[in-house]
Amino acid sequence: MLRRATTRILSHRRHCSTAEALKVPAADDLFMVAWKRTMPNLDPPKTPLSFLQPRPSTASAASIPSKMTINLVSSRSSGLSNKQVDMVIVPATTGQMGILPGHVASISELKPGLLSIHEGNEVTKYFISSGFAFVHSNSVADIIAAEAVPIEQVDPSSVQKGLAEFTQKLSTASTDLEKAEAQIGLDVLSALNSSLSG
Amino acid sequence: MASNAAVPFWRAAGMTYITYSNLCANLVRQCLKEPHRSEALNREKVHFSISKWAEGKPKKPSRFLCSFL
C-alpha cells in the first residue's frame, strides 16, 4: 500500500503540462517519512526526477531570451548540450527551417540534410541522417538525430560513387521495397552532395 | 473518415520509420572519411547468435553472427 501511495504521488506530479515550469521536488515528504520509518539507516533512493537539471521556465511571452539553447544528441555521442547560439537551421521534412530565440514551440521530423548552427560569426555544419527537432517555448531546442556528422568528415568521392550506384539500382529495381530503398539512397546521397557544395 | 495526409513513399512500400532511419544512418556512415568511417561502422556492429527451437527444446545455436544494419 505504501508503494502504491508513493507511485501515485510521483505520477501525479508528472501530469503537469510542459507549459508550466517543471518543479523538481528534491524529496517527496510522505515517502521520506515512510522511508525513515522502515529503513532509518539506508539512504533514500533517488528518483529520475532528481537527476533532471532544471530548464528555464516556459513562462511569459514577454521575455524572449537573446540566445537559443540547443542540445544536439545523436547515436554516437551527446553532441552539444546547452550550447548558447543565435540561430539554428534544421532540415525539416517541410524544408529548411530557421529557429531563432522566441520561436513558437513545435515538433518537426527531420529529413537527411544539413544542420547549421550560427553563433556570432561562425557557422558549424552537421549532416543529419534523420531525426526530430523539438522546440520549446522557452527557446530551448532539442535536436535528436540518428547520425549527426560534422560536414568535414564526409568524403566527396564516396558520395559520388554512391549516387551512381543508387541511380543504377533505381532503374533495375523490381519490387516496391527495392524501389523505395534505391529512392532513399538517392535522397540521402543527393542531400549529402548538395551540403558538400552548398 | 478521410485517410491521413499523404504517406511517405517508403511507408507506402511497406517500410517502417525505424528501418528508414537506420538505412539513412548507414548510408551516411558509409560516406565518411577514413578513420571516422571504420570507427562508425565498428561501433554499429552487433553480435548475436540464433537458436531455433523444436518441440520445446532449443537446437544447437548457430555460430555467432556479426553484422551491422
mmCIF file of C-alpha atoms in Angstrom:
data_model
loop_
_atom_site.group_PDB
_atom_site.id
_atom_site.type_symbol
_atom_site.label_atom_id
_atom_site.label_comp_id
_atom_site.label_asym_id
_atom_site.label_seq_id
_atom_site.Cartn_x
_atom_site.Cartn_y
_atom_site.Cartn_z
ATOM 1 C CA MET A 1 0.000 0.000 0.000
ATOM 2 C CA LEU A 2 2.900 2.299 0.767
ATOM 3 C CA ARG A 3 4.434 1.760 -2.647
ATOM 4 C CA ARG A 4 1.174 2.440 -4.424
ATOM 5 C CA ALA A 5 0.751 5.658 -2.491
ATOM 6 C CA THR A 6 4.195 6.875 -3.463
ATOM 7 C CA THR A 7 3.842 5.957 -7.132
ATOM 8 C CA ARG A 8 0.505 7.692 -7.230
ATOM 9 C CA ILE A 9 2.061 10.838 -5.791
ATOM 10 C CA LEU A 10 5.032 10.732 -8.139
ATOM 11 C CA SER A 11 2.900 10.111 -11.215
ATOM 12 C CA HIS A 12 0.569 12.911 -10.211
ATOM 13 C CA ARG A 13 3.478 15.331 -10.409
ATOM 14 C CA ARG A 14 4.313 14.143 -13.883
ATOM 15 C CA HIS A 15 0.872 15.119 -15.190
ATOM 16 C CA CYS A 16 1.722 18.819 -15.188
ATOM 17 C CA SER A 17 1.829 20.119 -18.746
ATOM 18 C CA THR A 18 5.064 21.323 -20.257
ATOM 19 C CA ALA A 19 3.559 24.787 -20.274
ATOM 20 C CA GLU A 20 4.255 25.115 -16.555
ATOM 21 C CA ALA A 21 7.733 25.036 -15.171
ATOM 22 C CA LEU A 22 8.681 21.544 -14.128
ATOM 23 C CA LYS A 23 9.251 21.818 -10.381
ATOM 24 C CA VAL A 24 11.771 19.265 -9.276
ATOM 25 C CA PRO A 25 10.945 18.026 -5.782
ATOM 26 C CA ALA A 26 14.152 17.108 -4.035
ATOM 27 C CA ALA A 27 12.335 14.537 -1.997
ATOM 28 C CA ASP A 28 8.744 13.551 -1.576
ATOM 29 C CA ASP A 29 7.692 14.240 2.014
ATOM 30 C CA LEU A 30 5.247 11.409 2.507
ATOM 31 C CA PHE A 31 7.715 8.978 1.033
ATOM 32 C CA MET A 32 10.579 10.263 3.164
ATOM 33 C CA VAL A 33 8.585 9.840 6.335
ATOM 34 C CA ALA A 34 7.648 6.299 5.414
ATOM 35 C CA TRP A 35 11.205 5.513 4.334
ATOM 36 C CA LYS A 36 12.740 6.749 7.568
ATOM 37 C CA ARG A 37 10.262 4.685 9.490
ATOM 38 C CA THR A 38 11.056 1.452 7.715
ATOM 39 C CA MET A 39 14.719 1.894 6.840
ATOM 40 C CA PRO A 40 16.302 4.510 9.078
ATOM 41 C CA ASN A 41 19.863 3.564 8.225
ATOM 42 C CA LEU A 42 19.679 3.489 4.467
ATOM 43 C CA ASP A 43 19.883 6.481 2.135
ATOM 44 C CA PRO A 44 16.624 7.078 0.316
ATOM 45 C CA PRO A 45 16.610 6.140 -3.359
ATOM 46 C CA LYS A 46 16.892 8.876 -5.943
ATOM 47 C CA THR A 47 14.072 9.205 -8.412
ATOM 48 C CA PRO A 48 14.775 10.010 -12.066
ATOM 49 C CA LEU A 49 13.255 13.440 -11.468
ATOM 50 C CA SER A 50 16.016 14.368 -9.046
ATOM 51 C CA PHE A 51 18.642 13.838 -11.740
ATOM 52 C CA LEU A 52 16.827 16.199 -14.053
ATOM 53 C CA GLN A 53 18.556 19.512 -14.471
ATOM 54 C CA PRO A 54 16.048 22.329 -14.282
ATOM 55 C CA ARG A 55 15.364 24.028 -17.575
ATOM 56 C CA PRO A 56 14.446 27.676 -17.957
ATOM 57 C CA SER A 57 10.736 28.043 -17.304
ATOM 58 C CA THR A 58 8.445 28.116 -20.298
ATOM 59 C CA ALA A 59 6.589 31.059 -18.905
ATOM 60 C CA SER A 60 5.788 34.501 -20.198
ATOM 61 C CA ALA A 61 5.922 35.549 -23.807
ATOM 62 C CA ALA A 62 7.147 38.933 -22.627
ATOM 63 C CA SER A 63 10.726 37.920 -22.041
ATOM 64 C CA ILE A 64 12.274 36.473 -25.177
ATOM 65 C CA PRO A 65 15.802 35.397 -24.357
ATOM 66 C CA SER A 66 18.543 36.710 -26.587
ATOM 67 C CA LYS A 67 20.045 33.349 -27.374
ATOM 68 C CA MET A 68 18.767 29.865 -28.047
ATOM 69 C CA THR A 69 19.929 26.936 -26.002
ATOM 70 C CA ILE A 70 20.385 23.887 -28.138
ATOM 71 C CA ASN A 71 21.021 20.267 -27.343
ATOM 72 C CA LEU A 72 22.188 18.068 -30.167
ATOM 73 C CA VAL A 73 22.012 14.369 -29.457
ATOM 74 C CA SER A 74 22.966 11.582 -31.807
ATOM 75 C CA SER A 75 23.586 7.891 -31.515
ATOM 76 C CA ARG A 76 27.336 8.393 -31.371
ATOM 77 C CA SER A 77 27.671 10.997 -28.663
ATOM 78 C CA SER A 78 25.704 13.513 -26.696
ATOM 79 C CA GLY A 79 26.935 16.095 -29.184
ATOM 80 C CA LEU A 80 26.259 19.567 -27.894
ATOM 81 C CA SER A 81 24.458 20.175 -24.681
ATOM 82 C CA ASN A 82 23.128 23.508 -23.514
ATOM 83 C CA LYS A 83 25.017 25.476 -26.109
ATOM 84 C CA GLN A 84 24.004 29.119 -26.442
ATOM 85 C CA VAL A 85 23.596 30.088 -30.077
ATOM 86 C CA ASP A 86 21.916 32.760 -32.152
ATOM 87 C CA MET A 87 20.154 30.628 -34.727
ATOM 88 C CA VAL A 88 19.830 27.052 -35.889
ATOM 89 C CA ILE A 89 18.711 25.934 -39.326
ATOM 90 C CA VAL A 90 17.300 22.420 -39.330
ATOM 91 C CA PRO A 91 16.432 20.265 -42.345
ATOM 92 C CA ALA A 92 12.783 19.557 -41.620
ATOM 93 C CA THR A 93 10.712 17.405 -43.972
ATOM 94 C CA THR A 94 8.836 20.557 -44.905
ATOM 95 C CA GLY A 95 12.068 22.315 -45.889
ATOM 96 C CA GLN A 96 14.935 24.142 -44.215
ATOM 97 C CA MET A 97 13.577 25.727 -41.063
ATOM 98 C CA GLY A 98 15.355 28.503 -39.220
ATOM 99 C CA ILE A 99 14.860 28.609 -35.473
ATOM 100 C CA LEU A 100 15.521 31.867 -33.644
ATOM 101 C CA PRO A 101 15.037 32.635 -29.971
ATOM 102 C CA GLY A 102 11.342 33.069 -29.269
ATOM 103 C CA HIS A 103 10.318 30.545 -31.904
ATOM 104 C CA VAL A 104 6.902 29.008 -31.361
ATOM 105 C CA ALA A 105 7.024 25.580 -29.760
ATOM 106 C CA SER A 106 6.989 22.851 -32.388
ATOM 107 C CA ILE A 107 8.000 19.318 -33.162
ATOM 108 C CA SER A 108 9.385 18.619 -36.605
ATOM 109 C CA GLU A 109 10.559 15.463 -38.246
ATOM 110 C CA LEU A 110 13.892 15.924 -39.962
ATOM 111 C CA LYS A 111 14.914 14.602 -43.348
ATOM 112 C CA PRO A 112 18.517 13.858 -44.346
ATOM 113 C CA GLY A 113 20.130 17.260 -44.692
ATOM 114 C CA LEU A 114 22.375 19.930 -43.316
ATOM 115 C CA LEU A 115 22.031 21.365 -39.845
ATOM 116 C CA SER A 116 23.761 24.690 -39.392
ATOM 117 C CA ILE A 117 24.360 26.363 -36.093
ATOM 118 C CA HIS A 118 25.011 30.087 -36.208
ATOM 119 C CA GLU A 119 26.862 31.568 -33.287
ATOM 120 C CA GLY A 120 28.120 35.126 -33.752
ATOM 121 C CA ASN A 121 30.088 34.984 -36.956
ATOM 122 C CA GLU A 122 30.849 31.304 -37.044
ATOM 123 C CA VAL A 123 28.695 28.605 -38.563
ATOM 124 C CA THR A 124 29.054 24.952 -37.584
ATOM 125 C CA LYS A 125 27.529 22.478 -40.008
ATOM 126 C CA TYR A 126 26.462 18.935 -39.282
ATOM 127 C CA PHE A 127 24.892 16.466 -41.662
ATOM 128 C CA ILE A 128 21.857 14.834 -40.051
ATOM 129 C CA SER A 129 20.705 11.483 -41.336
ATOM 130 C CA SER A 130 17.193 11.685 -39.898
ATOM 131 C CA GLY A 131 15.625 12.602 -36.612
ATOM 132 C CA PHE A 132 13.440 15.095 -34.837
ATOM 133 C CA ALA A 133 13.711 18.650 -33.633
ATOM 134 C CA PHE A 134 11.752 19.776 -30.613
ATOM 135 C CA VAL A 135 11.492 23.488 -29.991
ATOM 136 C CA HIS A 136 10.133 24.506 -26.614
ATOM 137 C CA SER A 137 8.542 27.798 -25.800
ATOM 138 C CA ASN A 138 11.494 28.807 -23.618
ATOM 139 C CA SER A 139 13.873 28.942 -26.612
ATOM 140 C CA VAL A 140 15.367 25.572 -25.890
ATOM 141 C CA ALA A 141 15.713 23.336 -28.923
ATOM 142 C CA ASP A 142 16.434 19.633 -28.720
ATOM 143 C CA ILE A 143 17.674 18.070 -31.916
ATOM 144 C CA ILE A 144 17.803 14.318 -31.941
ATOM 145 C CA ALA A 145 19.430 12.577 -34.868
ATOM 146 C CA ALA A 146 20.326 9.023 -35.700
ATOM 147 C CA GLU A 147 23.654 10.234 -37.124
ATOM 148 C CA ALA A 148 24.979 13.770 -36.909
ATOM 149 C CA VAL A 149 28.375 14.065 -38.558
ATOM 150 C CA PRO A 150 30.365 17.279 -38.929
ATOM 151 C CA ILE A 151 30.356 18.066 -42.623
ATOM 152 C CA GLU A 152 34.169 17.984 -42.709
ATOM 153 C CA GLN A 153 34.119 14.255 -42.100
ATOM 154 C CA VAL A 154 32.177 13.470 -45.268
ATOM 155 C CA ASP A 155 34.127 12.029 -48.197
ATOM 156 C CA PRO A 156 33.002 13.520 -51.557
ATOM 157 C CA SER A 157 34.226 10.625 -53.677
ATOM 158 C CA SER A 158 32.153 8.065 -51.745
ATOM 159 C CA VAL A 159 29.141 10.297 -52.221
ATOM 160 C CA GLN A 160 29.623 10.378 -55.992
ATOM 161 C CA LYS A 161 30.173 6.643 -56.129
ATOM 162 C CA GLY A 162 27.054 6.033 -54.072
ATOM 163 C CA LEU A 163 24.992 8.332 -56.300
ATOM 164 C CA ALA A 164 25.992 6.396 -59.400
ATOM 165 C CA GLU A 165 25.310 3.088 -57.683
ATOM 166 C CA PHE A 166 21.858 4.059 -56.466
ATOM 167 C CA THR A 167 20.807 5.622 -59.754
ATOM 168 C CA GLN A 168 21.597 2.304 -61.330
ATOM 169 C CA LYS A 169 19.755 0.404 -58.582
ATOM 170 C CA LEU A 170 16.689 2.539 -59.086
ATOM 171 C CA SER A 171 16.499 1.676 -62.768
ATOM 172 C CA THR A 172 16.901 -2.058 -62.144
ATOM 173 C CA ALA A 173 14.633 -2.225 -59.094
ATOM 174 C CA SER A 174 11.624 -4.503 -59.423
ATOM 175 C CA THR A 175 9.701 -4.699 -56.146
ATOM 176 C CA ASP A 176 8.239 -1.688 -54.349
ATOM 177 C CA LEU A 177 10.636 -2.205 -51.471
ATOM 178 C CA GLU A 178 13.703 -2.191 -53.691
ATOM 179 C CA LYS A 179 12.476 0.938 -55.405
ATOM 180 C CA ALA A 180 11.928 2.595 -52.042
ATOM 181 C CA GLU A 181 15.401 1.659 -50.854
ATOM 182 C CA ALA A 182 17.002 2.949 -54.014
ATOM 183 C CA GLN A 183 14.990 6.145 -53.753
ATOM 184 C CA ILE A 184 16.044 6.614 -50.136
ATOM 185 C CA GLY A 185 19.658 6.097 -51.145
ATOM 186 C CA LEU A 186 19.314 8.735 -53.819
ATOM 187 C CA ASP A 187 17.659 11.193 -51.437
ATOM 188 C CA VAL A 188 20.316 10.832 -48.789
ATOM 189 C CA LEU A 189 23.208 10.976 -51.217
ATOM 190 C CA SER A 190 21.900 13.969 -53.115
ATOM 191 C CA ALA A 191 21.363 15.764 -49.808
ATOM 192 C CA LEU A 192 24.956 14.904 -48.900
ATOM 193 C CA ASN A 193 26.097 16.141 -52.275
ATOM 194 C CA SER A 194 24.337 19.473 -52.016
ATOM 195 C CA SER A 195 25.516 20.015 -48.450
ATOM 196 C CA LEU A 196 29.107 19.381 -49.501
ATOM 197 C CA SER A 197 28.880 22.048 -52.162
ATOM 198 C CA GLY A 198 26.352 24.416 -50.536
ATOM 199 C CA MET B 1 -13.201 9.019 -42.398
ATOM 200 C CA ALA B 2 -10.639 10.571 -44.681
ATOM 201 C CA SER B 3 -7.249 8.880 -44.739
ATOM 202 C CA ASN B 4 -4.224 10.577 -43.226
ATOM 203 C CA ALA B 5 -2.138 13.066 -45.159
ATOM 204 C CA ALA B 6 -0.030 11.570 -47.961
ATOM 205 C CA VAL B 7 2.133 8.796 -46.563
ATOM 206 C CA PRO B 8 5.845 8.946 -47.327
ATOM 207 C CA PHE B 9 6.879 6.724 -50.227
ATOM 208 C CA TRP B 10 8.808 4.335 -48.002
ATOM 209 C CA ARG B 11 5.807 3.692 -45.788
ATOM 210 C CA ALA B 12 3.683 3.057 -48.819
ATOM 211 C CA ALA B 13 6.243 0.444 -49.872
ATOM 212 C CA GLY B 14 5.920 -1.293 -46.511
ATOM 213 C CA MET B 15 8.968 0.072 -44.704
ATOM 214 C CA THR B 16 8.730 1.292 -41.108
ATOM 215 C CA TYR B 17 10.243 4.547 -39.865
ATOM 216 C CA ILE B 18 12.918 2.745 -37.893
ATOM 217 C CA THR B 19 14.080 0.812 -40.952
ATOM 218 C CA TYR B 20 14.108 4.040 -42.939
ATOM 219 C CA SER B 21 16.064 5.904 -40.281
ATOM 220 C CA ASN B 22 18.620 3.115 -39.900
ATOM 221 C CA LEU B 23 19.036 2.892 -43.655
ATOM 222 C CA CYS B 24 19.717 6.625 -43.911
ATOM 223 C CA ALA B 25 22.143 6.488 -40.997
ATOM 224 C CA ASN B 26 24.031 3.607 -42.599
ATOM 225 C CA LEU B 27 24.316 5.416 -45.912
ATOM 226 C CA VAL B 28 25.740 8.446 -44.137
ATOM 227 C CA ARG B 29 28.223 6.306 -42.221
ATOM 228 C CA GLN B 30 29.477 4.750 -45.423
ATOM 229 C CA CYS B 31 30.226 8.169 -46.846
ATOM 230 C CA LEU B 32 32.577 9.261 -44.114
ATOM 231 C CA LYS B 33 36.307 9.858 -44.414
ATOM 232 C CA GLU B 34 38.576 7.089 -43.352
ATOM 233 C CA PRO B 35 39.277 6.966 -39.628
ATOM 234 C CA HIS B 36 35.729 8.081 -38.834
ATOM 235 C CA ARG B 37 34.216 5.595 -41.254
ATOM 236 C CA SER B 38 35.787 2.496 -39.722
ATOM 237 C CA GLU B 39 35.062 3.760 -36.212
ATOM 238 C CA ALA B 40 31.432 4.363 -37.035
ATOM 239 C CA LEU B 41 30.969 1.030 -38.782
ATOM 240 C CA ASN B 42 32.687 -0.807 -35.945
ATOM 241 C CA ARG B 43 30.542 0.912 -33.395
ATOM 242 C CA GLU B 44 27.413 -0.303 -35.094
ATOM 243 C CA LYS B 45 28.406 -3.966 -35.261
ATOM 244 C CA VAL B 46 26.036 -6.295 -33.465
ATOM 245 C CA HIS B 47 26.970 -9.764 -32.334
ATOM 246 C CA PHE B 48 24.189 -12.248 -31.912
ATOM 247 C CA SER B 49 23.613 -15.958 -32.056
ATOM 248 C CA ILE B 50 20.349 -17.557 -33.045
ATOM 249 C CA SER B 51 18.993 -20.887 -31.915
ATOM 250 C CA LYS B 52 15.886 -22.385 -33.410
ATOM 251 C CA TRP B 53 13.513 -24.253 -31.139
ATOM 252 C CA ALA B 54 11.857 -27.553 -31.996
ATOM 253 C CA GLU B 55 9.420 -29.447 -29.751
ATOM 254 C CA GLY B 56 10.096 -27.249 -26.775
ATOM 255 C CA LYS B 57 13.855 -27.696 -26.856
ATOM 256 C CA PRO B 58 16.466 -25.433 -28.347
ATOM 257 C CA LYS B 59 18.561 -26.905 -31.098
ATOM 258 C CA LYS B 60 22.253 -26.159 -31.256
ATOM 259 C CA PRO B 61 22.745 -22.389 -31.631
ATOM 260 C CA SER B 62 24.148 -21.196 -34.908
ATOM 261 C CA ARG B 63 27.564 -19.573 -34.961
ATOM 262 C CA PHE B 64 27.963 -16.080 -33.589
ATOM 263 C CA LEU B 65 26.873 -13.750 -36.308
ATOM 264 C CA CYS B 66 28.171 -10.254 -36.528
ATOM 265 C CA SER B 67 26.572 -7.694 -38.749
ATOM 266 C CA PHE B 68 25.542 -4.094 -38.979
ATOM 267 C CA LEU B 69 22.209 -2.739 -40.171
#
